[in-house]
Amino acid sequence: LWPDVPVTCSQTYAMGSNTLDFLYAGHYDHTMSEPNLIMDKLGDRYEYFHDYRRNHASRPCRKEGEIDPVPTEQKASPGILMILEADDCSMDFSDTEAVKAKITETVEGQGLSVVSFIDKGTTLTFILAEGYIVVRLYSETKYAAVDIHFWSAFDKHWSTRNAIVSAFGASTASSSYRIVAGGIFGISAWKEDEMKRGPKVTEKCKEDSGVVRTTPMNEGLSNTLIEESLTLVTEKDGLVAVLCGLKSEQCNTLAIAKKNKAFSTVLPIYACDELDELSEYSEDATDIMKTCELSLHSMLQSQKQKIRTVIVDTSAPLLLGQIFYRIVATDRSNVVADDVFVVATMLYESDAWRGNMMERFRKDIVFYDPNYRADVLFNNTDSTINLGIMASGDAEFVRRLKETLAVMEEKTGLVSDIRSITGGQVPYVDEFEPTDYFLPQHWDQSNPYDQYLTQQPVGYQVIFQSEVKPAEKSKLPPKPPKLTDFKNALKKAFTLLKTESVAMSEAEVTLSEIGDGCVVVAVWEGGNCVVLWDGRSHVDVNYFSLIESKELADKIGMQFIASLKLNLILRDVQPRGYGRVVNFRRDLEPRTKPRWAKAVTDEK
């Protein structure tokens, strides 16, 4: 958690790793050439720890001889559309026949099958058994806008992309991203595809050691842990309260606290005799607990000091913990100090209330940082003990805890495992005055500004995804009466827009039946459109045009969807172009210097 943040927010970094334990891993110098704006140098790294958690999730593994079941019914047919911008290509795009032959060779080299081909000027469409590829060529700018939509052989998606980039002789600046879309049912390889789809568990399961840590830990080790944890108490002049069982029972941690010369006053808080074997659900439980609470509250109010440290002995019962917390919660200012330290060990599952009480102290009693709750597990070969600590007012708690655990391990022979450290709430800072100001000139924006200037939007693309209306889904047969319905619907959409685009209304429309579905391709001068029906209920419309017009694109897409009585479920819009394009043309022109780049000098 970074200091000096504005009063209205906090700024945090959240980091995770499946190999590094940030609490123990050493530093690595990345030799940054630019100055670090956040910290001058990394000294005590634990100063920046606010929350820490070590998850012990079991890794999935494959048992010996285990095989994946072969699917018997195709319940889903996903597809993936890859958008590829091939920049600065060395291939001569003016020779479309050569480009066609090269792409065919490249695709078949990946083990894919070209079913048909549609050639319209500089727009080449390849219908494959596994998907379709659209290539739009711009020879003057050495740029190609490529769509690679697969409904099968997903494992070859990325290699096909790389093969096309290599075939075009494109630069390393070429970029791509993927969109989850529809597929096609009834493909012959659907079983193979489904068995490959998704993350697969390949790691073999290791043999179980058979060790189950169920033996109770030696209580002497518990006392040692409590004794060493008291070195974490930063202010020892306050009252030390030790929650014990009945007076007739042994309270080991009371002796430990009294032996500690740093503590001036140690107060034992014994469980009232009436609590012995009392069930909190009995009829008179409320009255008995109330009487005990009044007695203990009176005793605490009579003390000259406020409680600074709380030790929960292994003999302390749950009912005493409930009573003590209620006293603290209702009379916090008179009973406990501003900063509190609470410690307890948990040997059995029934001791979980001790950890819950410490968590309530962190969240409801102390609340503001520095305020930490730590959960540490100690193990030996056959037993386990849990140490819980809640500490407030100590900004160096994480570092000091790690050092103290090393001492505990040496004295007990146990192995410590910090499961979690949780911080408190960021305190409100009135009249906040920051120590540093970070201005635009502190960041090198030259690379982003170069990209902003050099990107060149060429086209406008929209992916409409739609489905059969829920009320009608069960009424439709697996395949509509005529596949030509999709072709006719697309033609109708173009015809209705004749006044806005004559070229579009004269588009050549081709239908290809694939599996249980179909692919409809329309190409015109200045754009193209591909409709993909999965054979059941999902329809994709992939629209591309050199005209950057949301209104025109929506008229075509929504007219097509409406004519087939579909529901629009998703709409993806992106600019197409070269130079790592991320902006639409309307966002760039006139291309003036943006405010975020005002500190960049125009030395070109």
mmCIF file of C-alpha atoms in Angstrom, residues 218-233 240-243 251-260 263 309-315 341-347 354 358 378 385-389 404-405 408 411-412 414:
data_model
loop_
_atom_site.group_PDB
_atom_site.id
_atom_site.type_symbol
_atom_site.label_atom_id
_atom_site.label_comp_id
_atom_site.label_asym_id
_atom_site.label_seq_id
_atom_site.Cartn_x
_atom_site.Cartn_y
_atom_site.Cartn_z
ATOM 1 C CA ASN A 218 2.599 -30.909 22.567
ATOM 2 C CA GLU A 219 1.176 -28.060 24.666
ATOM 3 C CA GLY A 220 4.696 -27.154 25.746
ATOM 4 C CA LEU A 221 5.424 -26.162 22.161
ATOM 5 C CA SER A 222 2.281 -24.019 22.198
ATOM 6 C CA ASN A 223 3.575 -22.191 25.269
ATOM 7 C CA THR A 224 6.935 -21.575 23.568
ATOM 8 C CA LEU A 225 5.181 -20.033 20.579
ATOM 9 C CA ILE A 226 3.165 -17.729 22.840
ATOM 10 C CA GLU A 227 6.281 -16.721 24.769
ATOM 11 C CA GLU A 228 8.233 -15.823 21.629
ATOM 12 C CA SER A 229 5.274 -14.022 20.022
ATOM 13 C CA LEU A 230 5.196 -11.591 22.960
ATOM 14 C CA THR A 231 8.434 -10.083 21.653
ATOM 15 C CA LEU A 232 6.236 -8.540 18.918
ATOM 16 C CA VAL A 233 4.426 -6.367 21.484
ATOM 17 C CA VAL A 240 -1.708 -7.552 29.877
ATOM 18 C CA ALA A 241 -4.981 -9.516 30.074
ATOM 19 C CA VAL A 242 -4.765 -13.321 30.054
ATOM 20 C CA LEU A 243 -8.007 -15.173 29.310
ATOM 21 C CA CYS A 251 -3.316 -21.445 32.916
ATOM 22 C CA ASN A 252 0.192 -21.838 31.490
ATOM 23 C CA THR A 253 0.331 -18.563 29.565
ATOM 24 C CA LEU A 254 -0.417 -16.611 32.770
ATOM 25 C CA ALA A 255 2.893 -17.785 34.193
ATOM 26 C CA ILE A 256 4.620 -16.907 30.916
ATOM 27 C CA ALA A 257 3.239 -13.352 31.002
ATOM 28 C CA LYS A 258 4.185 -12.845 34.660
ATOM 29 C CA LYS A 259 7.697 -14.096 33.968
ATOM 30 C CA ASN A 260 8.159 -11.463 31.255
ATOM 31 C CA PHE A 263 5.227 -6.310 31.400
ATOM 32 C CA THR A 309 -2.085 -7.052 25.258
ATOM 33 C CA VAL A 310 -4.497 -9.992 25.239
ATOM 34 C CA ILE A 311 -3.310 -13.592 25.591
ATOM 35 C CA VAL A 312 -5.882 -16.337 25.064
ATOM 36 C CA ASP A 313 -4.796 -19.431 26.982
ATOM 37 C CA THR A 314 -5.581 -22.918 25.705
ATOM 38 C CA SER A 315 -7.825 -23.410 28.765
ATOM 39 C CA PHE A 341 -1.994 -6.991 20.560
ATOM 40 C CA VAL A 342 -3.910 -10.290 20.687
ATOM 41 C CA VAL A 343 -2.340 -13.748 20.471
ATOM 42 C CA ALA A 344 -3.635 -17.299 20.719
ATOM 43 C CA THR A 345 -2.789 -20.809 19.625
ATOM 44 C CA MET A 346 -5.326 -23.210 18.145
ATOM 45 C CA LEU A 347 -4.677 -26.931 18.573
ATOM 46 C CA ARG A 354 -10.043 -17.702 18.856
ATOM 47 C CA MET A 358 -8.958 -11.774 16.564
ATOM 48 C CA PHE A 378 3.476 -24.789 12.513
ATOM 49 C CA ILE A 385 -0.615 -26.081 15.542
ATOM 50 C CA ASN A 386 -2.032 -22.764 14.413
ATOM 51 C CA LEU A 387 -0.753 -19.462 15.803
ATOM 52 C CA GLY A 388 -2.967 -16.421 15.409
ATOM 53 C CA ILE A 389 -1.803 -12.842 16.005
ATOM 54 C CA THR A 404 10.335 -13.859 15.107
ATOM 55 C CA LEU A 405 9.174 -16.968 13.249
ATOM 56 C CA MET A 408 10.414 -19.926 16.933
ATOM 57 C CA LYS A 411 13.582 -23.203 19.491
ATOM 58 C CA THR A 412 10.798 -25.648 18.672
ATOM 59 C CA LEU A 414 8.787 -26.856 13.917
#
